[in-house]
Structures are given as structure tokens and as C-alpha cells.
Amino acid sequence: MAKRTDMGKKFVKRSGKGFDQIKDLKISNDALLILKKIIIVKNR
């Protein structure tokens, strides 16, 4: 497990921006799901 966490830290340091992009993608995916639900409700 220790090796894994070290690798994770190195990866985050190397691609801090990439990590933020992944977070943004997750957020946008959640937003899309919410929008889809709203659209489905409106279509009823």
C-alpha cells in the first residue's frame, strides 16, 4: 500500500492540472445527470 500512495503522490505532483481536470469532469458529469433528470421531468 505504501508504494501505491507514493506513486499517487508523484502522479498528482506531476499532473496537478490533470487531477483538477478529472475533478471537473466528475462535477460536469453530475451536472449532466441532474440536467437529464430535469429534462425527463419536463417532458412528462
CHARMM-style PDB file with segment names, atoms N, HN, CA, C and O in Angstrom:
ATOM      1  N   MET     1       0.833  -1.216   0.000  1.00  0.00      PROA
ATOM      2  CA  MET     1       0.000   0.000   0.000  1.00  0.00      PROA
ATOM      3  C   MET     1       0.863   1.260   0.000  1.00  0.00      PROA
ATOM      4  O   MET     1       0.536   2.243  -0.664  1.00  0.00      PROA
ATOM      5  N   ALA     2       1.972   1.225   0.752  1.00  0.00      PROA
ATOM      6  HN  ALA     2       2.237   0.426   1.292  1.00  0.00      PROA
ATOM      7  CA  ALA     2       2.839   2.408   0.843  1.00  0.00      PROA
ATOM      8  C   ALA     2       3.346   2.804  -0.544  1.00  0.00      PROA
ATOM      9  O   ALA     2       3.351   3.983  -0.900  1.00  0.00      PROA
ATOM     10  N   LYS     3       3.772   1.806  -1.322  1.00  0.00      PROA
ATOM     11  HN  LYS     3       3.768   0.848  -1.034  1.00  0.00      PROA
ATOM     12  CA  LYS     3       4.270   2.102  -2.672  1.00  0.00      PROA
ATOM     13  C   LYS     3       3.182   2.775  -3.497  1.00  0.00      PROA
ATOM     14  O   LYS     3       3.451   3.719  -4.241  1.00  0.00      PROA
ATOM     15  N   ARG     4       1.969   2.294  -3.364  1.00  0.00      PROA
ATOM     16  HN  ARG     4       1.750   1.527  -2.760  1.00  0.00      PROA
ATOM     17  CA  ARG     4       0.864   2.862  -4.146  1.00  0.00      PROA
ATOM     18  C   ARG     4       0.664   4.340  -3.802  1.00  0.00      PROA
ATOM     19  O   ARG     4       0.524   5.174  -4.696  1.00  0.00      PROA
ATOM     20  N   THR     5       0.650   4.656  -2.518  1.00  0.00      PROA
ATOM     21  HN  THR     5       0.764   3.978  -1.792  1.00  0.00      PROA
ATOM     22  CA  THR     5       0.410   6.046  -2.127  1.00  0.00      PROA
ATOM     23  C   THR     5       1.550   6.924  -2.630  1.00  0.00      PROA
ATOM     24  O   THR     5       1.310   8.053  -3.059  1.00  0.00      PROA
ATOM     25  N   ASP     6       2.786   6.427  -2.585  1.00  0.00      PROA
ATOM     26  HN  ASP     6       2.980   5.510  -2.236  1.00  0.00      PROA
ATOM     27  CA  ASP     6       3.920   7.213  -3.100  1.00  0.00      PROA
ATOM     28  C   ASP     6       3.721   7.485  -4.586  1.00  0.00      PROA
ATOM     29  O   ASP     6       3.928   8.607  -5.049  1.00  0.00      PROA
ATOM     30  N   MET     7       3.322   6.465  -5.327  1.00  0.00      PROA
ATOM     31  HN  MET     7       3.154   5.554  -4.951  1.00  0.00      PROA
ATOM     32  CA  MET     7       3.090   6.636  -6.762  1.00  0.00      PROA
ATOM     33  C   MET     7       1.977   7.658  -6.991  1.00  0.00      PROA
ATOM     34  O   MET     7       2.064   8.497  -7.888  1.00  0.00      PROA
ATOM     35  N   GLY     8       0.934   7.575  -6.169  1.00  0.00      PROA
ATOM     36  HN  GLY     8       0.864   6.893  -5.441  1.00  0.00      PROA
ATOM     37  CA  GLY     8      -0.174   8.514  -6.301  1.00  0.00      PROA
ATOM     38  C   GLY     8       0.288   9.939  -6.079  1.00  0.00      PROA
ATOM     39  O   GLY     8      -0.093  10.847  -6.818  1.00  0.00      PROA
ATOM     40  N   LYS     9       1.124  10.136  -5.043  1.00  0.00      PROA
ATOM     41  HN  LYS     9       1.434   9.398  -4.443  1.00  0.00      PROA
ATOM     42  CA  LYS     9       1.626  11.487  -4.759  1.00  0.00      PROA
ATOM     43  C   LYS     9       2.458  11.997  -5.927  1.00  0.00      PROA
ATOM     44  O   LYS     9       2.295  13.140  -6.353  1.00  0.00      PROA
ATOM     45  N   LYS    10       3.344  11.158  -6.444  1.00  0.00      PROA
ATOM     46  HN  LYS    10       3.476  10.229  -6.097  1.00  0.00      PROA
ATOM     47  CA  LYS    10       4.164  11.563  -7.586  1.00  0.00      PROA
ATOM     48  C   LYS    10       3.277  11.937  -8.770  1.00  0.00      PROA
ATOM     49  O   LYS    10       3.519  12.937  -9.445  1.00  0.00      PROA
ATOM     50  N   PHE    11       2.243  11.120  -9.019  1.00  0.00      PROA
ATOM     51  HN  PHE    11       2.047  10.307  -8.471  1.00  0.00      PROA
ATOM     52  CA  PHE    11       1.347  11.361 -10.155  1.00  0.00      PROA
ATOM     53  C   PHE    11       0.638  12.698  -9.979  1.00  0.00      PROA
ATOM     54  O   PHE    11       0.526  13.473 -10.928  1.00  0.00      PROA
ATOM     55  N   VAL    12       0.162  12.970  -8.770  1.00  0.00      PROA
ATOM     56  HN  VAL    12       0.253  12.340  -7.999  1.00  0.00      PROA
ATOM     57  CA  VAL    12      -0.558  14.235  -8.530  1.00  0.00      PROA
ATOM     58  C   VAL    12       0.393  15.405  -8.709  1.00  0.00      PROA
ATOM     59  O   VAL    12       0.027  16.419  -9.304  1.00  0.00      PROA
ATOM     60  N   LYS    13       1.625  15.273  -8.192  1.00  0.00      PROA
ATOM     61  HN  LYS    13       1.922  14.449  -7.709  1.00  0.00      PROA
ATOM     62  CA  LYS    13       2.597  16.363  -8.337  1.00  0.00      PROA
ATOM     63  C   LYS    13       2.896  16.601  -9.804  1.00  0.00      PROA
ATOM     64  O   LYS    13       2.947  17.743 -10.261  1.00  0.00      PROA
ATOM     65  N   ARG    14       3.096  15.506 -10.548  1.00  0.00      PROA
ATOM     66  HN  ARG    14       3.054  14.578 -10.177  1.00  0.00      PROA
ATOM     67  CA  ARG    14       3.483  15.615 -11.954  1.00  0.00      PROA
ATOM     68  C   ARG    14       2.351  16.212 -12.781  1.00  0.00      PROA
ATOM     69  O   ARG    14       2.597  16.999 -13.695  1.00  0.00      PROA
ATOM     70  N   SER    15       1.102  15.838 -12.462  1.00  0.00      PROA
ATOM     71  HN  SER    15       0.903  15.198 -11.720  1.00  0.00      PROA
ATOM     72  CA  SER    15      -0.019  16.318 -13.274  1.00  0.00      PROA
ATOM     73  C   SER    15      -1.096  16.884 -12.355  1.00  0.00      PROA
ATOM     74  O   SER    15      -2.207  16.359 -12.290  1.00  0.00      PROA
ATOM     75  N   GLY    16      -0.763  17.946 -11.655  1.00  0.00      PROA
ATOM     76  HN  GLY    16       0.140  18.372 -11.708  1.00  0.00      PROA
ATOM     77  CA  GLY    16      -1.736  18.597 -10.774  1.00  0.00      PROA
ATOM     78  C   GLY    16      -2.921  19.106 -11.569  1.00  0.00      PROA
ATOM     79  O   GLY    16      -4.070  18.982 -11.144  1.00  0.00      PROA
ATOM     80  N   LYS    17      -2.630  19.685 -12.737  1.00  0.00      PROA
ATOM     81  HN  LYS    17      -1.697  19.785 -13.083  1.00  0.00      PROA
ATOM     82  CA  LYS    17      -3.696  20.203 -13.598  1.00  0.00      PROA
ATOM     83  C   LYS    17      -4.605  19.065 -14.055  1.00  0.00      PROA
ATOM     84  O   LYS    17      -5.828  19.200 -14.066  1.00  0.00      PROA
ATOM     85  N   GLY    18      -3.993  17.948 -14.428  1.00  0.00      PROA
ATOM     86  HN  GLY    18      -2.999  17.838 -14.419  1.00  0.00      PROA
ATOM     87  CA  GLY    18      -4.779  16.797 -14.869  1.00  0.00      PROA
ATOM     88  C   GLY    18      -5.731  16.338 -13.779  1.00  0.00      PROA
ATOM     89  O   GLY    18      -6.879  15.984 -14.050  1.00  0.00      PROA
ATOM     90  N   PHE    19      -5.239  16.349 -12.531  1.00  0.00      PROA
ATOM     91  HN  PHE    19      -4.307  16.637 -12.312  1.00  0.00      PROA
ATOM     92  CA  PHE    19      -6.079  15.932 -11.406  1.00  0.00      PROA
ATOM     93  C   PHE    19      -7.283  16.859 -11.291  1.00  0.00      PROA
ATOM     94  O   PHE    19      -8.406  16.403 -11.075  1.00  0.00      PROA
ATOM     95  N   ASP    20      -7.047  18.162 -11.435  1.00  0.00      PROA
ATOM     96  HN  ASP    20      -6.135  18.533 -11.610  1.00  0.00      PROA
ATOM     97  CA  ASP    20      -8.151  19.131 -11.374  1.00  0.00      PROA
ATOM     98  C   ASP    20      -9.141  18.864 -12.509  1.00  0.00      PROA
ATOM     99  O   ASP    20     -10.354  18.953 -12.316  1.00  0.00      PROA
ATOM    100  N   GLN    21      -8.617  18.537 -13.686  1.00  0.00      PROA
ATOM    101  HN  GLN    21      -7.632  18.465 -13.842  1.00  0.00      PROA
ATOM    102  CA  GLN    21      -9.495  18.272 -14.833  1.00  0.00      PROA
ATOM    103  C   GLN    21     -10.395  17.074 -14.545  1.00  0.00      PROA
ATOM    104  O   GLN    21     -11.576  17.074 -14.892  1.00  0.00      PROA
ATOM    105  N   ILE    22      -9.817  16.042 -13.899  1.00  0.00      PROA
ATOM    106  HN  ILE    22      -8.858  16.043 -13.616  1.00  0.00      PROA
ATOM    107  CA  ILE    22     -10.613  14.856 -13.566  1.00  0.00      PROA
ATOM    108  C   ILE    22     -11.734  15.260 -12.615  1.00  0.00      PROA
ATOM    109  O   ILE    22     -12.877  14.828 -12.769  1.00  0.00      PROA
ATOM    110  N   LYS    23     -11.396  16.099 -11.622  1.00  0.00      PROA
ATOM    111  HN  LYS    23     -10.468  16.450 -11.497  1.00  0.00      PROA
ATOM    112  CA  LYS    23     -12.413  16.577 -10.673  1.00  0.00      PROA
ATOM    113  C   LYS    23     -13.508  17.323 -11.432  1.00  0.00      PROA
ATOM    114  O   LYS    23     -14.696  17.098 -11.200  1.00  0.00      PROA
ATOM    115  N   ASP    24     -13.101  18.209 -12.339  1.00  0.00      PROA
ATOM    116  HN  ASP    24     -12.136  18.391 -12.528  1.00  0.00      PROA
ATOM    117  CA  ASP    24     -14.064  18.996 -13.123  1.00  0.00      PROA
ATOM    118  C   ASP    24     -14.957  18.062 -13.944  1.00  0.00      PROA
ATOM    119  O   ASP    24     -16.162  18.285 -14.054  1.00  0.00      PROA
ATOM    120  N   LEU    25     -14.357  17.017 -14.519  1.00  0.00      PROA
ATOM    121  HN  LEU    25     -13.377  16.836 -14.430  1.00  0.00      PROA
ATOM    122  CA  LEU    25     -15.139  16.072 -15.321  1.00  0.00      PROA
ATOM    123  C   LEU    25     -16.192  15.407 -14.460  1.00  0.00      PROA
ATOM    124  O   LEU    25     -17.341  15.256 -14.876  1.00  0.00      PROA
ATOM    125  N   LYS    26     -15.793  15.004 -13.239  1.00  0.00      PROA
ATOM    126  HN  LYS    26     -14.860  15.126 -12.901  1.00  0.00      PROA
ATOM    127  CA  LYS    26     -16.748  14.367 -12.332  1.00  0.00      PROA
ATOM    128  C   LYS    26     -17.895  15.321 -12.045  1.00  0.00      PROA
ATOM    129  O   LYS    26     -19.062  14.932 -12.082  1.00  0.00      PROA
ATOM    130  N   ILE    27     -17.558  16.570 -11.758  1.00  0.00      PROA
ATOM    131  HN  ILE    27     -16.609  16.886 -11.728  1.00  0.00      PROA
ATOM    132  CA  ILE    27     -18.583  17.565 -11.433  1.00  0.00      PROA
ATOM    133  C   ILE    27     -19.510  17.761 -12.627  1.00  0.00      PROA
ATOM    134  O   ILE    27     -20.730  17.792 -12.469  1.00  0.00      PROA
ATOM    135  N   SER    28     -18.934  17.893 -13.819  1.00  0.00      PROA
ATOM    136  HN  SER    28     -17.943  17.868 -13.947  1.00  0.00      PROA
ATOM    137  CA  SER    28     -19.759  18.132 -15.010  1.00  0.00      PROA
ATOM    138  C   SER    28     -20.633  16.916 -15.297  1.00  0.00      PROA
ATOM    139  O   SER    28     -21.765  17.065 -15.757  1.00  0.00      PROA
ATOM    140  N   ASN    29     -20.118  15.704 -15.029  1.00  0.00      PROA
ATOM    141  HN  ASN    29     -19.199  15.583 -14.654  1.00  0.00      PROA
ATOM    142  CA  ASN    29     -20.929  14.501 -15.238  1.00  0.00      PROA
ATOM    143  C   ASN    29     -22.134  14.529 -14.313  1.00  0.00      PROA
ATOM    144  O   ASN    29     -23.248  14.212 -14.730  1.00  0.00      PROA
ATOM    145  N   ASP    30     -21.912  14.912 -13.042  1.00  0.00      PROA
ATOM    146  HN  ASP    30     -21.007  15.170 -12.703  1.00  0.00      PROA
ATOM    147  CA  ASP    30     -23.021  15.011 -12.088  1.00  0.00      PROA
ATOM    148  C   ASP    30     -24.028  16.043 -12.584  1.00  0.00      PROA
ATOM    149  O   ASP    30     -25.237  15.816 -12.536  1.00  0.00      PROA
ATOM    150  N   ALA    31     -23.526  17.168 -13.057  1.00  0.00      PROA
ATOM    151  HN  ALA    31     -22.544  17.353 -13.097  1.00  0.00      PROA
ATOM    152  CA  ALA    31     -24.416  18.234 -13.549  1.00  0.00      PROA
ATOM    153  C   ALA    31     -25.235  17.726 -14.735  1.00  0.00      PROA
ATOM    154  O   ALA    31     -26.428  18.011 -14.837  1.00  0.00      PROA
ATOM    155  N   LEU    32     -24.595  16.978 -15.624  1.00  0.00      PROA
ATOM    156  HN  LEU    32     -23.626  16.746 -15.540  1.00  0.00      PROA
ATOM    157  CA  LEU    32     -25.313  16.444 -16.790  1.00  0.00      PROA
ATOM    158  C   LEU    32     -26.421  15.496 -16.351  1.00  0.00      PROA
ATOM    159  O   LEU    32     -27.523  15.522 -16.897  1.00  0.00      PROA
ATOM    160  N   LEU    33     -26.122  14.656 -15.359  1.00  0.00      PROA
ATOM    161  HN  LEU    33     -25.226  14.635 -14.915  1.00  0.00      PROA
ATOM    162  CA  LEU    33     -27.134  13.724 -14.864  1.00  0.00      PROA
ATOM    163  C   LEU    33     -28.327  14.493 -14.311  1.00  0.00      PROA
ATOM    164  O   LEU    33     -29.478  14.143 -14.571  1.00  0.00      PROA
ATOM    165  N   ILE    34     -28.040  15.548 -13.543  1.00  0.00      PROA
ATOM    166  HN  ILE    34     -27.105  15.832 -13.331  1.00  0.00      PROA
ATOM    167  CA  ILE    34     -29.118  16.361 -12.967  1.00  0.00      PROA
ATOM    168  C   ILE    34     -29.929  17.002 -14.084  1.00  0.00      PROA
ATOM    169  O   ILE    34     -31.159  17.009 -14.036  1.00  0.00      PROA
ATOM    170  N   LEU    35     -29.241  17.541 -15.093  1.00  0.00      PROA
ATOM    171  HN  LEU    35     -28.241  17.534 -15.132  1.00  0.00      PROA
ATOM    172  CA  LEU    35     -29.939  18.180 -16.214  1.00  0.00      PROA
ATOM    173  C   LEU    35     -30.828  17.167 -16.935  1.00  0.00      PROA
ATOM    174  O   LEU    35     -31.962  17.476 -17.302  1.00  0.00      PROA
ATOM    175  N   LYS    36     -30.307  15.953 -17.134  1.00  0.00      PROA
ATOM    176  HN  LYS    36     -29.386  15.701 -16.836  1.00  0.00      PROA
ATOM    177  CA  LYS    36     -31.098  14.912 -17.801  1.00  0.00      PROA
ATOM    178  C   LYS    36     -32.363  14.623 -17.005  1.00  0.00      PROA
ATOM    179  O   LYS    36     -33.445  14.489 -17.577  1.00  0.00      PROA
ATOM    180  N   LYS    37     -32.225  14.527 -15.676  1.00  0.00      PROA
ATOM    181  HN  LYS    37     -31.346  14.636 -15.211  1.00  0.00      PROA
ATOM    182  CA  LYS    37     -33.393  14.271 -14.826  1.00  0.00      PROA
ATOM    183  C   LYS    37     -34.408  15.386 -14.978  1.00  0.00      PROA
ATOM    184  O   LYS    37     -35.606  15.128 -15.090  1.00  0.00      PROA
ATOM    185  N   ILE    38     -33.933  16.636 -14.983  1.00  0.00      PROA
ATOM    186  HN  ILE    38     -32.959  16.846 -14.893  1.00  0.00      PROA
ATOM    187  CA  ILE    38     -34.834  17.785 -15.117  1.00  0.00      PROA
ATOM    188  C   ILE    38     -35.565  17.721 -16.460  1.00  0.00      PROA
ATOM    189  O   ILE    38     -36.772  17.949 -16.536  1.00  0.00      PROA
ATOM    190  N   ILE    39     -34.808  17.408 -17.516  1.00  0.00      PROA
ATOM    191  HN  ILE    39     -33.828  17.223 -17.455  1.00  0.00      PROA
ATOM    192  CA  ILE    39     -35.402  17.338 -18.864  1.00  0.00      PROA
ATOM    193  C   ILE    39     -36.466  16.240 -18.903  1.00  0.00      PROA
ATOM    194  O   ILE    39     -37.541  16.429 -19.472  1.00  0.00      PROA
ATOM    195  N   ILE    40     -36.154  15.084 -18.289  1.00  0.00      PROA
ATOM    196  HN  ILE    40     -35.280  14.931 -17.827  1.00  0.00      PROA
ATOM    197  CA  ILE    40     -37.117  13.973 -18.281  1.00  0.00      PROA
ATOM    198  C   ILE    40     -38.396  14.413 -17.567  1.00  0.00      PROA
ATOM    199  O   ILE    40     -39.501  14.132 -18.030  1.00  0.00      PROA
ATOM    200  N   VAL    41     -38.238  15.099 -16.445  1.00  0.00      PROA
ATOM    201  HN  VAL    41     -37.341  15.327 -16.068  1.00  0.00      PROA
ATOM    202  CA  VAL    41     -39.412  15.561 -15.691  1.00  0.00      PROA
ATOM    203  C   VAL    41     -40.225  16.548 -16.530  1.00  0.00      PROA
ATOM    204  O   VAL    41     -41.455  16.492 -16.540  1.00  0.00      PROA
ATOM    205  N   LYS    42     -39.535  17.449 -17.232  1.00  0.00      PROA
ATOM    206  HN  LYS    42     -38.536  17.494 -17.223  1.00  0.00      PROA
ATOM    207  CA  LYS    42     -40.239  18.447 -18.059  1.00  0.00      PROA
ATOM    208  C   LYS    42     -40.979  17.763 -19.205  1.00  0.00      PROA
ATOM    209  O   LYS    42     -42.081  18.177 -19.566  1.00  0.00      PROA
ATOM    210  N   ASN    43     -40.378  16.714 -19.782  1.00  0.00      PROA
ATOM    211  HN  ASN    43     -39.483  16.377 -19.489  1.00  0.00      PROA
ATOM    212  CA  ASN    43     -41.004  16.041 -20.925  1.00  0.00      PROA
ATOM    213  C   ASN    43     -42.276  15.310 -20.525  1.00  0.00      PROA
ATOM    214  O   ASN    43     -43.138  15.063 -21.368  1.00  0.00      PROA
ATOM    215  N   ARG    44     -42.402  14.960 -19.250  1.00  0.00      PROA
ATOM    216  HN  ARG    44     -41.701  15.161 -18.566  1.00  0.00      PROA
ATOM    217  CA  ARG    44     -43.636  14.317 -18.794  1.00  0.00      PROA
ATOM    218  C   ARG    44     -44.723  15.352 -18.841  1.00  0.00      PROA
ATOM    219  OT1 ARG    44     -45.870  15.058 -18.502  1.00  0.00      PROA
TER     220      ARG     44
END
